[in-house]
Short mmCIF file of the C-alpha atoms (twelve columns), coordinates in Angstrom:
data_MODEL
# 
_entry.id   MODEL 
# 
loop_
_atom_site.group_PDB 
_atom_site.id 
_atom_site.type_symbol 
_atom_site.label_atom_id 
_atom_site.label_alt_id 
_atom_site.label_comp_id 
_atom_site.label_asym_id 
_atom_site.label_seq_id 
_atom_site.Cartn_x 
_atom_site.Cartn_y 
_atom_site.Cartn_z 
_atom_site.pdbx_PDB_model_num 
ATOM 1  C CA . MET A 1  1.143   0.374   -5.851 1 
ATOM 2  C CA . LEU A 2  -1.780  -0.670  -4.595 1 
ATOM 3  C CA . LYS A 3  -1.062  -4.330  -6.851 1 
ATOM 4  C CA . LYS A 4  1.654   -4.644  -4.263 1 
ATOM 5  C CA . LEU A 5  -0.283  -5.203  -1.412 1 
ATOM 6  C CA . LEU A 6  -2.328  -8.271  -3.131 1 
ATOM 7  C CA . PRO A 7  -1.397  -11.430 -3.585 1 
ATOM 8  C CA . PRO A 8  1.086   -12.598 -4.867 1 
ATOM 9  C CA . ASN A 9  3.273   -9.975  -3.335 1 
ATOM 10 C CA . ASN A 10 1.367   -9.787  -0.320 1 
ATOM 11 C CA . LYS A 11 3.588   -6.544  1.192  1 
ATOM 12 C CA . THR A 12 2.848   -4.671  4.044  1 
ATOM 13 C CA . ILE A 13 1.706   -1.141  3.896  1 
ATOM 14 C CA . SER A 14 4.852   -0.021  5.940  1 
ATOM 15 C CA . GLU A 15 6.997   -1.925  3.447  1 
ATOM 16 C CA . ILE A 16 5.611   0.137   0.482  1 
ATOM 17 C CA . ALA A 17 5.735   3.427   2.140  1 
ATOM 18 C CA . ALA A 18 9.336   2.709   3.063  1 
ATOM 19 C CA . GLU A 19 10.383  1.783   -0.536 1 
ATOM 20 C CA . GLU A 20 7.844   4.377   -2.259 1 
ATOM 21 C CA . HIS A 21 8.316   7.048   -0.030 1 
ATOM 22 C CA . ILE A 22 4.462   7.958   0.432  1 
ATOM 23 C CA . SER A 23 3.114   8.378   4.373  1 
ATOM 24 C CA . GLU A 24 1.458   4.998   5.447  1 
ATOM 25 C CA . ALA A 25 -1.459  7.203   6.238  1 
ATOM 26 C CA . THR A 26 -2.122  7.838   2.547  1 
ATOM 27 C CA . LEU A 27 -1.998  4.187   1.527  1 
ATOM 28 C CA . TYR A 28 -4.718  3.078   3.854  1 
ATOM 29 C CA . ASN A 29 -6.736  6.103   2.712  1 
ATOM 30 C CA . TRP A 30 -6.149  4.703   -0.908 1 
ATOM 31 C CA . ARG A 31 -6.679  1.006   0.271  1 
ATOM 32 C CA . SER A 32 -9.695  1.936   2.063  1 
ATOM 33 C CA . LYS A 33 -11.401 4.018   -0.415 1 
ATOM 34 C CA . LEU A 34 -10.534 0.831   -2.747 1 
ATOM 35 C CA . ARG A 35 -12.230 -1.543  -0.207 1 
# 
């Protein structure tokens, strides 16, 4: 799922949260841990 945030997809956190039924806060947390 985190690959969807990267090029060439560049989807927003909101779009992925809606598609995957995961909270935006969870996705933001995962992304920050990767950085």
